[in-house]
CSV table of C-alpha atoms in Angstrom, one decimal:
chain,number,residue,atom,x,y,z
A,408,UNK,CA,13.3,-2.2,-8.0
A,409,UNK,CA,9.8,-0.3,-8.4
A,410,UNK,CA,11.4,3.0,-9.8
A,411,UNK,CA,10.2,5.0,-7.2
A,412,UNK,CA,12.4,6.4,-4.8
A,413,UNK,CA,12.5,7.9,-1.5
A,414,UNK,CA,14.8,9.2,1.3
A,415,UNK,CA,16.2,9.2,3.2
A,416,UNK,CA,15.8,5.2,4.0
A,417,UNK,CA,15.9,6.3,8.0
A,418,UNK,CA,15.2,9.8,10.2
A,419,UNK,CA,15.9,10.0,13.7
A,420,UNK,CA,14.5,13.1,15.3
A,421,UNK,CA,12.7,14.5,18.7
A,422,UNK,CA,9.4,15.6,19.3
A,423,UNK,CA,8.5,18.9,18.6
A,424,UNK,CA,10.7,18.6,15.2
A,425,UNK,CA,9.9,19.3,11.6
A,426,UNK,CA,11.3,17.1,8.7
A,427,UNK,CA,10.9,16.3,5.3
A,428,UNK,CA,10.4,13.3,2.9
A,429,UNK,CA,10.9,13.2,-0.5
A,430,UNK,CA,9.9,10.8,-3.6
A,431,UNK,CA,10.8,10.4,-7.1
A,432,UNK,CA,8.1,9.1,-8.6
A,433,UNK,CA,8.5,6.4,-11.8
A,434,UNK,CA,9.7,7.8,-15.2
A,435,UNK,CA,6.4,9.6,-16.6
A,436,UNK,CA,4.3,8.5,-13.9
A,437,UNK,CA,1.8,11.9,-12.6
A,438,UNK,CA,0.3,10.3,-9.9
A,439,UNK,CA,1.9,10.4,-6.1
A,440,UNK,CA,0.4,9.1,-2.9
A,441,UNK,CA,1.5,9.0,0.6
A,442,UNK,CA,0.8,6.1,2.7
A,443,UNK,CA,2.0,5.7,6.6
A,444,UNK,CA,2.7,2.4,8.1
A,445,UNK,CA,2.5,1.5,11.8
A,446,UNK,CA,1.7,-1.1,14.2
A,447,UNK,CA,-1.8,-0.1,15.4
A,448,UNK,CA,-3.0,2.0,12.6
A,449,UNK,CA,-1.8,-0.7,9.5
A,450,UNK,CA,-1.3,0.9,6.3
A,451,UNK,CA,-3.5,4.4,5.9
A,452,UNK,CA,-3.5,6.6,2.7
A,453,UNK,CA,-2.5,10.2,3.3
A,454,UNK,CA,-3.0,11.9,0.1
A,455,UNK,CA,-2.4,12.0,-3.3
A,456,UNK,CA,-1.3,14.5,-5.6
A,457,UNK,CA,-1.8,14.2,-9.6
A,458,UNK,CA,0.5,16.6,-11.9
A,459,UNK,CA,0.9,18.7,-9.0
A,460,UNK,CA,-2.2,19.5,-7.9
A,461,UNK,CA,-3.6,17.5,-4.5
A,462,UNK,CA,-6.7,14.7,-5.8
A,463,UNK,CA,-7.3,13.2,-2.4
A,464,UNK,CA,-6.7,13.6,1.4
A,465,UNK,CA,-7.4,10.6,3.6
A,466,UNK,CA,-6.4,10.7,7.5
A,467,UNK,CA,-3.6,13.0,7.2
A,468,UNK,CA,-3.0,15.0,10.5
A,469,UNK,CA,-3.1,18.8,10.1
A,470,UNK,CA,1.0,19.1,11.1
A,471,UNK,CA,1.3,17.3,7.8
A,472,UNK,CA,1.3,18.9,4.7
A,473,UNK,CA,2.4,17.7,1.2
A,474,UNK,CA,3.5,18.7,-2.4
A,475,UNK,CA,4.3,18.2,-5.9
A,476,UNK,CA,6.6,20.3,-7.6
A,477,UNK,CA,6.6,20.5,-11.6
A,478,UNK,CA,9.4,18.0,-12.4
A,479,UNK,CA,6.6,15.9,-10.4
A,480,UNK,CA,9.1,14.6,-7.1
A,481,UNK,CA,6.6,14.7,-3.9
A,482,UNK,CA,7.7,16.6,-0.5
A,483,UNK,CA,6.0,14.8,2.8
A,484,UNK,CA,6.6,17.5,5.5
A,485,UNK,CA,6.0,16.1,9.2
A,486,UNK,CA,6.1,19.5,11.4
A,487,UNK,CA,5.5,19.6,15.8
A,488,UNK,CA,6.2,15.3,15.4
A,489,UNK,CA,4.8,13.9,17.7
A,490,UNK,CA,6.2,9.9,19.7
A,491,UNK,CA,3.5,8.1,18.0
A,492,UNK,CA,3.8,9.6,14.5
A,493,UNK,CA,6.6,7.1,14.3
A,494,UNK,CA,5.9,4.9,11.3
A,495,UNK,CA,7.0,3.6,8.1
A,496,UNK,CA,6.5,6.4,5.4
A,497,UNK,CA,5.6,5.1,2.0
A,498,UNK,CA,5.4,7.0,-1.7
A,499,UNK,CA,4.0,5.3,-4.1
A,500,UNK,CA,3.0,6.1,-8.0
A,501,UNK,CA,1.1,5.2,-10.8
A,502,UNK,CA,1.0,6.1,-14.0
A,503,UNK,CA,-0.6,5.0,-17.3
A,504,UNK,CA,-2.3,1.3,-15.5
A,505,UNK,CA,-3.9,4.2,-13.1
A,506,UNK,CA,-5.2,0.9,-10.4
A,507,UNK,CA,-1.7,-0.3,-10.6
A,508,UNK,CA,0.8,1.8,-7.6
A,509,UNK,CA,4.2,1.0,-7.3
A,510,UNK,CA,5.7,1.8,-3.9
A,511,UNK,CA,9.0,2.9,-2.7
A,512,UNK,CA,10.8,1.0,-0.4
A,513,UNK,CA,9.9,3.5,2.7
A,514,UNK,CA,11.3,5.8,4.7
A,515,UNK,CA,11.7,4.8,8.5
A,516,UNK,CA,10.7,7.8,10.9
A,517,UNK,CA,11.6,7.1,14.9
A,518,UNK,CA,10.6,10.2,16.9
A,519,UNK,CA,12.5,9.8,20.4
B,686,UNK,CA,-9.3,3.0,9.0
B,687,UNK,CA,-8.7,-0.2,7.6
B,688,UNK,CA,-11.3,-1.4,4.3
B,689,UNK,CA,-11.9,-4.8,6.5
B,690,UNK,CA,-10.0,-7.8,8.0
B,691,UNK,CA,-7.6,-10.2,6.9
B,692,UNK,CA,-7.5,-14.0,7.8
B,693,UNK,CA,-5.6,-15.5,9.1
B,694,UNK,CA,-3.8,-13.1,10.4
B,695,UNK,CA,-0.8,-15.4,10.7
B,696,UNK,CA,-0.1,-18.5,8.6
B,697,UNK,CA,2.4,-21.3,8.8
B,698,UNK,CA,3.1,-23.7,6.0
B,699,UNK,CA,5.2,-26.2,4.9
B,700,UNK,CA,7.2,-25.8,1.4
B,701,UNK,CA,5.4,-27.0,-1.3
B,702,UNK,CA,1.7,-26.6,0.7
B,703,UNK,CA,-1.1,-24.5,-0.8
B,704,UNK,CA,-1.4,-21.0,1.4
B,705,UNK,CA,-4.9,-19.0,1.5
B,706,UNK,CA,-5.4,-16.1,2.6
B,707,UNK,CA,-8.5,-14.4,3.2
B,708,UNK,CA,-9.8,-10.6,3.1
B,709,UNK,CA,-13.2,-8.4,3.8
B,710,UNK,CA,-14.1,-5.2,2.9
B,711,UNK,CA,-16.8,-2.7,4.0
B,712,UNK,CA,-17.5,-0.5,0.6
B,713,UNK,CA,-18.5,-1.1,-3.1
B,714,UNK,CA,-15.1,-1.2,-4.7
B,715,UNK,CA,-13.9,-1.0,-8.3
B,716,UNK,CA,-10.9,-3.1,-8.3
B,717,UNK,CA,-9.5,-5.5,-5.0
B,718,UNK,CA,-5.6,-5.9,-5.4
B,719,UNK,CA,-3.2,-8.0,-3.5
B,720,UNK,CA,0.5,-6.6,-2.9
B,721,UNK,CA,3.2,-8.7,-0.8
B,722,UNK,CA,5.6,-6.7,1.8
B,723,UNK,CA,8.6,-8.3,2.5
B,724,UNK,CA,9.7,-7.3,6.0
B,725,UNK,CA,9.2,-3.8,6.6
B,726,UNK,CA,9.9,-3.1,2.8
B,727,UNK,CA,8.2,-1.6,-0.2
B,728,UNK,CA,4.9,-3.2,-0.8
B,729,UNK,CA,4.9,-5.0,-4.2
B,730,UNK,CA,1.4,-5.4,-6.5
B,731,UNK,CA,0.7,-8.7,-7.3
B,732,UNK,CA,-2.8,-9.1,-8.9
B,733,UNK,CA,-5.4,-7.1,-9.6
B,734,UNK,CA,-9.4,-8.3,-9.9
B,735,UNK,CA,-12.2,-6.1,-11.3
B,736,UNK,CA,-15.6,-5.8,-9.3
B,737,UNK,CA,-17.3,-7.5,-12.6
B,738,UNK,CA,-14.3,-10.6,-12.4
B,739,UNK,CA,-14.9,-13.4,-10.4
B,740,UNK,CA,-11.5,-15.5,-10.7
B,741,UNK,CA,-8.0,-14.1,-11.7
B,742,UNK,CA,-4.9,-15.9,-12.3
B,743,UNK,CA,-1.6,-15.4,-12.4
B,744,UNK,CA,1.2,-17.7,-12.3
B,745,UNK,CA,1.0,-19.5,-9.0
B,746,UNK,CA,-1.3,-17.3,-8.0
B,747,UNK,CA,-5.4,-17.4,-7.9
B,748,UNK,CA,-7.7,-14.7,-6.7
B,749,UNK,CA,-11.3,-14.8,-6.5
B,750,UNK,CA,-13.9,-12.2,-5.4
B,751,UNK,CA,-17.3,-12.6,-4.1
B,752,UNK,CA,-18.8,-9.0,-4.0
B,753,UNK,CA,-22.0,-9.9,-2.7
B,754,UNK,CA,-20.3,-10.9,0.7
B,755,UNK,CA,-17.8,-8.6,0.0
B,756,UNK,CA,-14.8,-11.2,0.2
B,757,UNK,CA,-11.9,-12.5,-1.6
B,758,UNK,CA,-9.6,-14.7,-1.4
B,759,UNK,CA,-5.5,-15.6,-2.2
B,760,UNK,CA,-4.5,-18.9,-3.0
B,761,UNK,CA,-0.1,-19.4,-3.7
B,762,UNK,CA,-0.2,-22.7,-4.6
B,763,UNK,CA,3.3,-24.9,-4.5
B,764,UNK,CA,4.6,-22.1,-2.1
B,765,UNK,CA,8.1,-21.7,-1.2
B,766,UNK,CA,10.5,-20.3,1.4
B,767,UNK,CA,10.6,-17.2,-0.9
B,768,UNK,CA,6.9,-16.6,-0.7
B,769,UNK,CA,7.4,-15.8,3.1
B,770,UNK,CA,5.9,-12.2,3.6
B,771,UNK,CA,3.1,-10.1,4.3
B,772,UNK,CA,0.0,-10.1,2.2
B,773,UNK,CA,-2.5,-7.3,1.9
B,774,UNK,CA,-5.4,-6.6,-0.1
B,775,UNK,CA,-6.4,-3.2,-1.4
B,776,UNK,CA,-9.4,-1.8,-2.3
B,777,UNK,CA,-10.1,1.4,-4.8
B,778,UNK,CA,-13.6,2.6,-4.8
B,779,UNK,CA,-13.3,4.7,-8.0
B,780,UNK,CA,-12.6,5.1,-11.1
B,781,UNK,CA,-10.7,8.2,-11.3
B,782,UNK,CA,-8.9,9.3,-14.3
B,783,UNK,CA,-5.7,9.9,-12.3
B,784,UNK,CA,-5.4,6.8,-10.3
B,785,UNK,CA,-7.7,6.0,-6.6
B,786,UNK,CA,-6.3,5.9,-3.4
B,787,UNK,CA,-6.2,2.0,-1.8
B,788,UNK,CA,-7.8,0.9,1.2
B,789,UNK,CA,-5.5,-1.8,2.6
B,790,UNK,CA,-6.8,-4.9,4.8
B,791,UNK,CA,-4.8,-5.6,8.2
B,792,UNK,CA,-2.6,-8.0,6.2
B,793,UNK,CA,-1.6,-11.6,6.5
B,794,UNK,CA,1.8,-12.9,8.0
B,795,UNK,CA,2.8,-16.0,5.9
B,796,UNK,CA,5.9,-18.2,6.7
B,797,UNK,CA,6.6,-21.0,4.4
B,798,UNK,CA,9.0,-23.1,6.1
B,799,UNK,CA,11.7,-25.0,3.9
């Protein structure tokens, strides 16, 4: 067990849908990033967020937004979803070994 | 985009074989980490090697990283059935106080068959 949850473990929704994802970072740990799993993209960072302010964007589509609220649990928020945002949605955190992230175990987003 | 390839891509071994797994990158990193995925899981850290390291081990595991061709590699020596997963490496560029995004190669499918 990494210490850092997430759910829901699965979402089913349509396109055009909004939803949310939410982490719980390790005990003490500031850092948060979102990664997003698929088959033809791999694993690509998102963004990151670091005692609630955002640190870094990567590829993250304008429909997605992110944040981190003070007791330092991370919001992914997928709005207009689209067939091929379908993906694995990872959290992951770090903390005081800053290289070191420790991932959730996903959450598992099917658009129909 | 992905940091660079991984080879193989896919890997069969016997129990008890030596698996090695390669990876590339593109940029000048400051770290190159290898996590393990077990089937559509969490990804799990398993080493990490600093751009001024050469060789890393740990346990049954041996890392080495050439940054003048931009390369390392992932040796599990005496593997077993266990050790069947995917293997990525990761690359941070920075060296930010609050932690550096990864870069993560397109990942090597190993089955170690008992």
């Amino acid at each position: 067990d990494s210490g850092v949850t997430q759910t829901p473990k699965h979402l089913i929704t349509a396109t055009g849908q909004r939803v949310t994802l939410r982490c719980s970072p390790r005990s003490g740990d500031l850092s948060v990033y979102w990664y997003q799993q698929s088959l033809d993209q791999g694993l690509q960072f998102l963004i990151q967020y670091y005692n609630g302010e955002e640190r870094a964007k990567g590829n993250i589509l304008e429909r997605f937004s992110a944040q981190q609220f003070p007791d330092l649990h991370s919001e992914l928020n997928l709005s207009s979803l689209e067939l091929g945002d379908s993906a694995l949605y990872f959290c992951a955190s770090s903390g005081l070994a800053k290289n070191i992230q420790y991932f959730g175990a996903g959450t598992r987003l099917s658009v129909l | 985009s992905q940091q660079g390839e991984e080879d193989p891509q896919a890997l069969s071994i016997q129990e008890g074989e030596n698996a090695t797994m390669n990876c590339s990158y593109k940029t000048s990193i400051n770290n190159l980490q290898w996590y393990r995925q077990n089937s559509g899981r969490g990804l799990v850290h398993l080493i990490l090697i600093r751009s001024n390291e050469r060789e890393k081990h740990s346990g049954r595991l041996r890392v080495t990283l050439d940054t003048s061709k931009k390369s390392s590699s992932l040796l599990i020596t005496a593997s077993r059935a266990a050790d069947t997963a995917s293997y990525f490496c990761a690359t941070a560029g920075g060296q930010e106080t609050s932690g550096s995004r990864l870069t993560f190669g397109e990942g090597t499918q190993l089955t170690v068959n008992p």
